[in-house]
C-alpha positions as CSV (number, residue, x, y, z in Angstrom):
1,M,0.2,-0.3,0.1
2,N,1.5,3.3,-1.3
3,K,1.9,6.4,1.3
4,R,-0.9,8.4,-0.5
5,T,-3.4,5.2,0.2
6,L,-2.5,4.9,3.8
7,A,-3.1,9.0,4.1
8,I,-6.6,8.9,2.6
9,S,-7.5,5.5,4.9
10,G,-6.2,7.4,7.9
11,A,-8.3,10.8,7.2
12,A,-11.1,8.4,6.7
13,V,-10.8,6.5,9.9
14,A,-10.1,10.1,11.8
15,A,-13.1,11.6,10.2
16,L,-15.5,8.2,11.4
17,G,-14.2,8.6,14.9
18,A,-15.2,12.4,15.0
19,A,-18.4,11.9,13.8
20,A,-18.9,9.1,16.3
21,I,-17.8,11.6,19.1
22,L,-20.1,14.5,17.5
23,L,-23.2,12.9,17.0
24,P,-23.9,11.9,20.7
25,N,-23.1,15.7,21.8
26,A,-25.7,16.9,18.7
27,N,-28.5,14.5,20.0
28,A,-27.7,16.0,23.6
29,N,-28.5,19.5,22.6
30,P,-31.0,19.4,20.5
31,D,-33.0,22.7,18.9
32,K,-34.2,24.6,21.9
33,T,-37.8,25.1,19.9
34,S,-38.0,21.4,19.0
35,G,-39.3,20.2,22.1
36,A,-42.2,22.8,22.6
37,K,-45.6,21.9,22.6
38,T,-48.7,23.3,20.5
39,F,-51.5,24.9,22.5
40,S,-54.8,26.2,22.1
41,S,-54.8,29.7,22.7
42,P,-57.0,29.3,26.0
43,V,-54.6,26.7,27.3
44,A,-51.5,28.7,26.2
45,V,-53.0,31.9,28.3
46,K,-53.4,29.7,31.4
47,L,-50.0,28.1,31.3
48,A,-48.5,31.8,30.6
49,R,-50.1,33.0,33.7
50,S,-48.5,30.2,36.0
51,L,-45.3,30.6,34.5
52,A,-45.2,34.2,35.0
53,A,-46.0,34.0,38.4
54,D,-43.1,31.2,39.1
55,L,-40.9,33.5,37.0
56,G,-41.3,36.6,38.8
57,D,-38.6,39.2,38.6
58,D,-36.9,36.5,36.1
59,G,-39.8,37.0,33.5
60,A,-40.1,39.6,30.8
61,G,-43.4,39.0,29.5
62,W,-45.0,36.6,26.8
63,Y,-46.9,36.1,23.7
64,Y,-48.8,33.6,21.7
65,D,-47.3,32.5,18.2
66,N,-50.2,31.8,16.1
67,A,-48.4,30.4,13.1
68,N,-46.9,27.7,15.3
69,R,-49.5,27.8,18.0
70,Q,-46.7,27.9,20.5
71,L,-46.4,29.9,24.1
72,V,-43.3,32.2,24.0
73,M,-42.1,33.0,27.3
74,N,-39.3,35.8,27.4
75,V,-36.7,35.1,30.3
76,V,-33.8,36.9,31.4
77,D,-31.1,33.8,32.1
78,E,-30.7,30.3,31.1
79,D,-31.8,28.8,34.3
80,S,-35.4,30.4,33.9
81,A,-35.4,29.1,30.1
82,E,-35.1,25.4,31.4
83,G,-38.0,25.7,33.7
84,V,-40.1,26.8,30.8
85,R,-39.3,24.2,28.3
86,A,-39.8,21.8,30.7
87,K,-43.6,23.0,30.6
88,G,-43.7,23.0,26.9
89,A,-43.2,26.6,25.9
90,V,-40.4,28.3,24.0
91,A,-38.3,30.2,26.3
92,K,-36.6,33.5,24.4
93,I,-33.6,34.8,26.5
94,V,-34.1,38.7,26.6
95,T,-31.9,41.8,27.7
96,N,-34.7,43.6,29.1
97,S,-36.7,42.9,32.2
98,M,-40.0,43.4,33.1
99,E,-38.7,46.2,35.2
100,D,-36.8,47.7,32.4
101,L,-39.7,47.9,30.2
102,K,-42.2,49.5,33.1
103,A,-39.5,51.9,34.0
104,A,-39.2,53.1,30.4
105,T,-43.0,53.7,30.2
106,K,-42.6,55.8,33.5
107,T,-39.9,58.3,31.6
108,L,-42.2,58.4,28.5
109,S,-45.1,59.4,30.8
110,S,-42.7,62.3,32.5
111,D,-40.4,63.1,29.5
112,A,-42.6,62.5,26.4
113,S,-46.1,63.2,27.4
114,V,-46.6,64.6,23.7
115,P,-50.3,64.6,22.0
116,G,-50.2,62.0,19.2
117,T,-48.1,59.4,20.8
118,A,-48.7,55.9,21.9
119,W,-46.8,53.6,23.5
120,S,-47.1,50.0,24.7
121,I,-45.0,46.9,25.9
122,D,-44.1,44.5,22.8
123,P,-43.2,41.1,24.6
124,V,-42.3,40.1,20.7
125,T,-39.3,42.9,20.0
126,N,-38.8,43.2,24.3
127,K,-39.3,46.8,23.8
128,V,-41.6,49.5,24.6
129,Q,-42.9,50.4,21.2
130,V,-43.8,54.2,20.8
131,T,-45.9,55.4,17.8
132,A,-46.2,58.8,16.7
133,D,-48.9,60.1,14.6
134,R,-48.4,62.3,11.7
135,T,-49.1,65.6,13.9
136,V,-45.9,64.9,15.8
137,T,-43.4,67.1,14.2
138,G,-41.2,70.2,14.9
139,A,-40.6,70.9,18.8
140,K,-43.1,67.9,19.8
141,W,-41.0,65.7,17.9
142,A,-38.0,67.2,19.5
143,T,-39.5,66.3,22.8
144,L,-40.4,62.4,22.1
145,T,-36.9,62.0,20.5
146,R,-34.8,63.7,23.2
147,A,-36.4,61.1,25.8
148,T,-36.3,58.2,23.3
149,D,-32.7,58.8,22.6
150,Q,-31.8,58.1,26.0
151,M,-33.2,54.7,26.1
152,E,-31.7,53.1,23.0
153,G,-32.1,49.4,22.9
154,T,-35.4,49.5,25.3
155,V,-37.6,51.5,23.3
156,S,-38.3,52.1,19.7
157,V,-40.2,54.7,17.7
158,K,-42.4,54.4,14.5
159,R,-44.5,56.9,12.6
160,S,-48.2,56.5,11.9
161,Q,-49.6,58.0,8.9
162,G,-53.0,58.7,10.5
163,E,-54.0,61.0,13.5
164,F,-54.8,59.4,17.0
165,K,-58.5,60.3,18.1
166,K,-61.5,59.0,19.7
167,F,-63.6,56.9,17.3
168,D,-66.8,58.3,18.2
169,G,-68.8,60.1,15.4
170,E,-71.3,63.1,14.7
171,E,-72.8,61.6,11.4
172,A,-75.9,59.6,11.1
173,A,-75.9,56.0,10.7
174,R,-76.6,54.6,7.2
175,P,-80.1,53.0,7.5
176,G,-80.3,49.2,7.7
177,D,-76.5,49.5,7.7
178,N,-74.3,47.9,10.2
179,G,-76.8,47.4,12.9
180,G,-77.6,50.9,13.0
181,A,-81.0,52.9,13.4
182,G,-82.5,50.6,10.4
183,A,-81.6,47.6,11.8
184,G,-85.2,46.5,12.6
185,D,-86.4,47.2,9.2
186,A,-83.1,45.3,7.7
187,A,-83.7,42.4,9.8
188,G,-87.4,42.1,8.9
189,D,-86.8,41.8,5.6
190,A,-85.1,38.7,5.9
191,G,-88.2,37.0,7.1
192,A,-89.0,34.8,9.9
193,G,-87.3,31.4,7.9
194,D,-84.2,33.5,7.7
195,A,-84.4,34.7,11.4
196,G,-85.1,30.8,12.6
197,D,-81.8,30.0,10.6
198,A,-79.5,33.0,11.9
199,A,-80.9,32.3,15.5
200,G,-79.7,28.8,14.8
201,N,-76.5,29.1,13.5
202,A,-75.8,31.5,16.1
203,G,-76.7,29.4,19.2
204,A,-74.6,26.6,17.6
205,A,-71.8,29.0,17.1
206,G,-71.8,30.6,20.6
207,G,-71.2,27.3,21.8
208,A,-71.6,26.3,25.8
209,D,-74.7,27.1,27.8
210,D,-75.6,30.2,26.4
211,A,-76.5,28.6,23.0
212,G,-79.1,25.9,24.2
213,A,-81.7,28.0,25.9
214,G,-80.4,31.3,24.9
215,G,-81.0,30.6,21.3
216,A,-84.0,29.0,21.3
217,G,-85.8,31.6,22.6
218,D,-84.2,34.3,19.8
219,A,-85.5,31.8,17.2
220,G,-88.4,30.1,18.2
221,A,-90.9,32.8,19.9
222,G,-89.1,35.7,19.9
223,G,-89.1,36.6,16.2
224,A,-91.2,35.5,13.4
225,G,-91.5,38.5,11.1
226,D,-88.8,41.0,12.3
227,A,-85.6,38.9,13.3
228,G,-83.6,41.7,14.2
229,A,-86.0,43.8,16.6
230,G,-87.8,41.1,18.2
231,G,-85.1,38.4,18.1
232,A,-82.5,41.1,19.5
233,D,-84.6,41.1,22.9
234,G,-85.7,37.4,23.4
235,G,-82.8,35.3,23.7
236,E,-81.1,34.8,26.7
237,Q,-84.4,33.7,28.5
238,G,-85.0,31.0,26.2
239,A,-88.5,29.8,26.2
240,G,-89.6,32.1,28.9
241,G,-88.0,35.1,27.2
242,A,-90.6,34.6,24.0
243,G,-93.3,36.5,25.2
244,D,-90.7,39.6,26.5
245,A,-89.6,39.8,23.0
246,G,-92.3,42.1,22.3
247,G,-95.3,40.3,20.8
248,A,-96.3,40.3,17.4
249,G,-97.2,44.0,16.9
250,D,-93.9,45.1,18.3
251,A,-91.9,42.6,16.7
252,G,-93.4,43.6,13.3
253,G,-92.5,47.5,13.6
254,G,-89.1,47.0,15.2
255,G,-90.1,49.9,17.6
256,D,-90.3,48.7,21.1
257,A,-87.9,45.8,20.5
258,A,-85.2,48.3,19.1
259,A,-85.8,50.5,22.1
260,G,-85.0,47.7,24.3
261,G,-82.2,45.1,24.3
262,L,-79.5,45.8,21.4
263,D,-76.7,43.8,20.3
264,G,-73.1,44.5,20.9
265,G,-71.8,46.6,18.1
266,D,-75.4,48.6,17.5
267,A,-75.8,52.2,17.1
268,I,-76.7,54.2,20.2
269,F,-77.1,58.1,19.8
270,G,-76.8,61.0,22.3
271,G,-75.6,64.6,22.8
272,G,-75.1,64.8,18.9
273,A,-72.8,62.0,19.0
274,R,-72.9,58.3,17.6
275,C,-71.3,55.4,19.4
276,S,-71.5,51.7,19.4
277,L,-72.8,49.6,22.2
278,G,-70.2,47.4,23.5
279,F,-71.9,44.1,25.8
280,N,-74.8,43.8,27.6
281,V,-74.3,43.3,31.6
282,S,-76.1,43.3,34.6
283,V,-75.8,44.9,37.9
284,D,-77.4,43.2,40.8
285,G,-79.9,41.4,38.0
286,A,-80.9,44.9,36.2
287,P,-80.0,45.2,32.8
288,G,-77.5,47.7,31.2
289,F,-74.5,47.9,28.7
290,L,-70.8,48.9,28.5
291,T,-69.6,51.5,26.0
292,A,-66.8,53.9,25.5
293,G,-66.3,56.5,28.6
294,H,-65.9,59.5,26.1
295,C,-69.2,58.4,24.7
296,G,-70.9,58.4,28.4
297,N,-69.0,61.9,28.9
298,A,-71.0,63.2,25.9
299,S,-74.5,62.2,27.0
300,Q,-76.6,61.3,30.0
301,T,-79.4,59.6,28.0
302,W,-78.8,57.3,24.7
303,T,-81.2,56.3,22.1
304,S,-81.3,53.6,19.5
305,D,-82.3,56.1,16.8
306,E,-80.7,59.4,15.8
307,A,-84.0,61.2,16.2
308,G,-83.8,60.5,19.6
309,A,-87.6,58.7,19.8
310,Q,-86.2,55.4,21.4
311,Q,-84.4,56.2,24.4
312,V,-82.8,53.2,26.0
313,G,-80.7,54.0,28.9
314,T,-79.4,56.2,31.0
315,V,-75.6,56.5,32.0
316,Q,-74.8,55.3,35.7
317,D,-71.2,55.7,35.6
318,S,-68.6,57.0,33.2
319,K,-64.5,56.9,33.1
320,F,-62.7,59.1,30.9
321,P,-59.8,60.0,30.2
322,E,-57.3,58.0,32.2
323,S,-59.9,54.9,31.7
324,D,-62.2,55.0,29.0
325,F,-65.6,52.7,29.9
326,A,-69.2,53.8,30.8
327,L,-71.9,51.8,32.1
328,V,-75.5,52.8,30.7
329,M,-78.6,51.2,32.5
330,Y,-81.5,50.2,30.3
331,D,-84.6,52.5,31.4
332,D,-87.0,49.4,31.4
333,A,-86.0,47.2,34.1
334,T,-87.7,44.3,32.3
335,T,-85.5,44.9,29.1
336,Q,-84.1,41.3,28.3
337,A,-80.8,42.2,27.0
338,S,-79.3,39.3,25.1
339,S,-75.4,38.5,25.7
340,T,-74.7,38.7,22.1
341,V,-72.6,40.8,19.5
342,D,-74.2,41.7,16.3
343,L,-72.0,40.0,13.1
344,Q,-73.9,42.3,10.7
345,N,-74.7,39.6,8.5
346,G,-77.9,38.6,10.0
347,S,-76.7,36.5,12.9
348,T,-75.2,37.1,16.2
349,Q,-72.2,36.0,18.4
350,E,-73.1,34.6,22.2
351,I,-70.9,35.9,24.6
352,G,-70.7,34.0,27.9
353,R,-67.5,35.3,29.4
354,A,-64.6,37.9,29.6
355,V,-61.0,37.4,29.4
356,E,-58.0,39.4,29.5
357,A,-55.9,40.1,26.3
358,S,-52.7,38.6,25.3
359,V,-50.3,39.7,22.6
360,G,-51.1,37.4,19.8
361,L,-54.5,36.7,20.5
362,K,-56.9,36.9,17.3
363,V,-59.7,39.3,17.9
364,Q,-62.8,40.6,16.0
365,R,-64.4,43.8,16.4
366,S,-67.9,45.2,16.0
367,G,-69.1,48.7,15.1
368,S,-72.1,50.9,13.7
369,T,-69.6,52.5,10.9
370,T,-67.4,49.7,9.7
371,G,-69.3,46.8,11.0
372,V,-67.1,43.4,12.0
373,T,-63.5,43.6,11.2
374,D,-60.7,41.2,12.7
375,G,-56.8,41.5,13.6
376,T,-54.8,40.5,16.5
377,V,-53.5,42.1,19.9
378,T,-50.0,43.7,19.3
379,G,-49.6,45.3,22.5
380,L,-50.5,45.5,26.5
381,N,-50.6,48.4,28.9
382,A,-50.9,50.6,26.2
383,T,-51.0,54.8,27.2
384,V,-52.6,56.9,24.5
385,N,-52.4,60.8,24.0
386,Y,-55.4,62.0,22.2
387,G,-54.5,65.8,23.1
388,N,-56.4,68.2,24.8
389,G,-55.2,66.4,28.3
390,D,-56.9,63.1,27.2
391,I,-54.6,60.5,28.2
392,V,-55.8,56.9,28.8
393,N,-53.8,54.4,30.3
394,G,-54.0,50.7,30.4
395,L,-55.6,50.1,27.1
396,I,-55.2,47.1,24.5
397,Q,-53.5,47.7,21.3
398,T,-54.2,46.1,18.1
399,D,-54.0,46.3,14.2
400,V,-57.7,46.1,14.0
401,C,-59.2,49.2,12.1
402,A,-62.1,51.2,13.1
403,E,-63.8,54.6,12.3
404,P,-65.4,57.4,13.7
405,G,-68.9,56.0,15.1
406,D,-67.4,52.8,16.4
407,S,-66.6,54.1,19.8
408,G,-67.6,51.7,22.5
409,G,-68.0,48.8,20.1
410,A,-67.2,45.3,21.2
411,M,-64.2,43.6,20.8
412,F,-64.4,40.0,21.3
413,A,-62.5,36.4,20.6
414,E,-65.2,33.9,19.8
415,D,-67.4,33.7,22.8
416,A,-65.4,35.9,25.1
417,A,-65.6,39.5,25.4
418,V,-62.0,41.4,25.5
419,G,-62.4,44.9,24.9
420,L,-64.3,48.5,24.0
421,T,-63.4,50.4,21.0
422,S,-61.5,53.8,22.5
423,G,-59.6,55.4,19.7
424,G,-56.4,55.0,17.2
425,S,-55.4,56.3,13.7
426,G,-56.0,55.3,10.2
427,D,-59.2,53.7,8.8
428,C,-60.5,50.9,7.5
429,T,-59.2,51.8,3.8
430,Q,-55.4,52.5,4.9
431,G,-55.4,50.3,8.2
432,G,-53.8,51.7,11.5
433,E,-53.8,51.3,15.0
434,T,-56.9,51.0,17.3
435,F,-56.9,50.8,21.1
436,F,-59.3,49.0,23.3
437,Q,-60.3,49.6,27.1
438,P,-60.1,45.8,28.8
439,V,-63.4,44.6,29.4
440,T,-62.2,42.9,32.7
441,G,-61.4,46.2,34.0
442,A,-64.6,47.9,33.2
443,L,-66.8,45.0,34.8
444,E,-64.7,44.7,38.1
445,A,-64.7,48.7,38.4
446,T,-68.7,48.9,37.9
447,G,-69.7,45.6,39.7
448,A,-71.3,44.4,36.1
449,V,-71.2,40.8,34.8
450,I,-71.5,39.9,31.6
451,G,-74.8,39.1,30.1
452,A,-78.3,39.4,32.3
453,G,-77.8,38.2,35.4
454,D,-80.2,35.5,36.3
455,G,-81.6,35.2,33.1
456,G,-78.7,36.0,31.0
457,A,-75.5,34.6,29.7
458,G,-76.0,31.1,29.9
459,G,-78.3,32.3,33.0
460,G,-79.2,30.1,35.9
461,D,-82.3,28.2,35.6
462,A,-82.6,28.6,31.8
463,A,-79.2,27.4,31.3
464,G,-79.2,24.4,34.1
465,G,-82.2,23.1,32.5
466,A,-81.1,23.7,28.8
467,G,-82.3,20.4,27.2
468,D,-86.0,21.3,28.7
469,A,-86.1,25.2,28.0
470,A,-84.9,24.4,24.4
471,G,-87.5,21.8,23.6
472,G,-90.1,24.2,25.6
473,A,-89.0,26.7,23.3
474,G,-89.4,24.7,20.1
475,D,-93.1,24.1,21.0
476,A,-93.6,27.8,21.5
477,A,-92.0,28.9,18.2
478,G,-94.7,26.2,16.6
479,G,-97.4,28.0,18.5
480,A,-97.8,26.3,21.9
481,G,-98.8,29.5,24.1
482,D,-98.2,28.0,27.5
483,A,-94.7,26.7,26.8
484,A,-93.7,30.1,26.1
485,G,-95.2,31.8,29.2
486,G,-98.5,32.6,27.5
487,A,-96.7,34.2,24.5
488,G,-97.3,31.5,22.1
489,D,-100.3,32.8,20.1
490,A,-98.7,36.0,20.0
491,A,-95.8,34.6,18.7
492,G,-97.5,32.5,16.6
493,G,-99.4,35.3,15.1
494,A,-96.0,37.1,14.5
495,G,-95.7,35.6,11.1
496,D,-98.7,37.4,10.0
497,A,-98.5,40.6,11.6
498,A,-94.9,40.9,10.0
499,G,-95.6,39.1,7.0
500,A,-93.8,36.3,7.5
501,G,-96.7,33.9,7.1
502,N,-97.6,30.8,9.4
503,A,-95.0,28.9,7.2
504,G,-92.1,31.6,8.5
505,A,-93.2,31.3,12.0
506,G,-93.3,27.7,11.8
507,D,-89.7,27.4,10.0
508,A,-88.1,30.1,12.4
509,G,-89.3,28.0,15.6
510,N,-87.9,24.7,13.8
511,A,-84.8,26.1,12.9
512,G,-83.8,28.4,16.1
513,A,-85.2,26.0,18.5
514,G,-84.1,22.8,17.2
515,D,-80.5,23.9,16.1
516,A,-80.4,25.8,19.6
517,G,-81.3,22.8,21.7
518,N,-79.0,20.4,20.1
519,A,-76.4,23.0,20.6
520,G,-77.4,23.5,24.0
521,A,-77.4,19.3,25.0
522,A,-74.1,19.1,23.1
523,A,-72.5,21.6,25.2
524,G,-74.0,20.4,28.4
525,A,-75.2,23.5,29.8
526,G,-75.3,23.9,33.4
527,D,-73.3,26.9,34.3
528,T,-74.9,30.0,36.3
529,G,-75.0,33.3,34.6
530,N,-72.9,34.7,36.9
531,D,-70.1,31.9,37.1
532,T,-70.3,31.9,33.1
533,G,-69.7,35.7,33.1
534,Q,-67.1,35.9,35.3
535,G,-65.1,32.8,33.9
536,L,-61.6,33.7,32.6
537,N,-59.4,32.0,30.5
C-alpha cells in the first residue's frame, strides 16, 4: 500500500471517529424550540399566567405564536429558560427585564407626554413600542426623540400616517347598515325563515350553555317576522323570554324591541354623537350595557335612533380620561338584553364570559360604522395621548381597524368579551392602530357581569335546564302558547303581523329552537349566568 493510500485511509478513520464523538453531543443538545408543545390560545394563556407567576422578576412578558401555536415566554437567564422548556413553552432569553420596560414607560410619561403619541410593551421585540402620529412634528418631535434617544435598546419609535383620535362620530348611521338605526327594518326583510336559521346558527356558534336555551328563545317565539328587532330581545331567557320579545305587533314594527335590548356593535345616539354598544351586562340583576367612557361623557341619555325617539338607557357611571368605559342602565328594568354581538350579517355571536387580552390573540370588533373587522392584539398596557389632556392608560393595542362611530363597540374572541373600542389612527381602507379599554377592568370597576344576570349569559335556571328549556322553546316557536309563558299565540301570530306567514313562523321555530336545543344539549349546559360571565381563561 503506497503512502497516498495510507493517508486517505487514515483521514477516513479520523473523520469517522470525529463523527462518532460529535453525533452523541448533537443529540444531547437539540434545537431549543424542538421540544416545544402546541397549545390552543386559551390553554396557552393559562399556562403563561402560571409560568409568569413562577418566574417573578426573571420573566419579561410572553406572547402566543399563532403561526406555530406555541407559547413564547421571555426570560432573563438560562436557568429560568430550562424551567419554561420543561413545561412545553418556548423560552426566549432577552435583554430587557419587565422592570426595565416598565421603567421606560414611566420615563415616557414624565418626559415625553406629547399629544399624538402612544406606547405599549411589545413582548415580541422585548421593547416599548412608541408610535407617533402625523401631528408629531417640530418641537413635539424633538421632545419625543430627546427622551427616546436616551433609552436606545429599550424603546423603539415608529411613525403612523394617521392621527390619533377617539372614534365617536357625529354623522348619522346609514339606515339598515351595520346594525344602526334601520336594523329592525333590515332584519325584518329577511323574514322569519331566515331569522330562525340565523338564530339557530348563532346558538350553535355560541357554543356552551348560552346556545341551548338562549338561542332557542331568540329563534322560536321571539322572532317570526322582524328578526333583528324581536330576536334581539328574546334570546337569553330561552322559552320564558319569548313573551318579552315584544309580541307580534312590536316585533313587526321594530319599535319597542329596538328600544329595548340591543346587540354589541349596534349604533347608539346621544348628545349629537353616535357611538356603538359594547356588551350587554347586568348589575344586581338589572340590565345595562358597556360602551366607551368618552361616549358616556358626551350624553347622559342614549337612544337607538338618531331622532332620539327611542331612548334606551341612562349613564350610571362614566370614566374618561385615564380609563375609557361607561355603564349605561336600560331605562326599562324588564328589558331582556341578550349577551350577543351583532355580526352585521343577520346573525349574532353569543358572549358568555370576559377574558384578559394577550399579545398574539386573534380578535374581532363590531361597530356601527365599519361592521365587523378582525386582527391581532399587538401590545398591552398601552398609553394613548389624544390631545387636550385626554390621556388614557392601560389600553389594549391592536392592528384592527376602526372609524368614527365605532367607539364603544365590542372587541371579542369567539365567545369571550375582550375590549371596548376607544380610538386610534387610520381607517378601514389604509389600516392603522386601534386601542381598546379592557372589558375585565370595566366589569370590576362597575360591579357588572356579562349577560343579564339570573336570566342572562347562560344564566341560572334557563341554562341549567337547557334541554327542557330549548325543547319548550321549540313548542313555543311552533305556536304552543303555554310553553312560551303565555306568549305562544302572539308569537304564532307574529308571522302574519310581520308578513312572515304561518309557514315562516313555523320554520323559525324549528330552525331556531331545534338547532339551539341540539347545541345546548351538546354543550352540556349547567353553569350559572354569574359563573359564566365572570369565568376567565
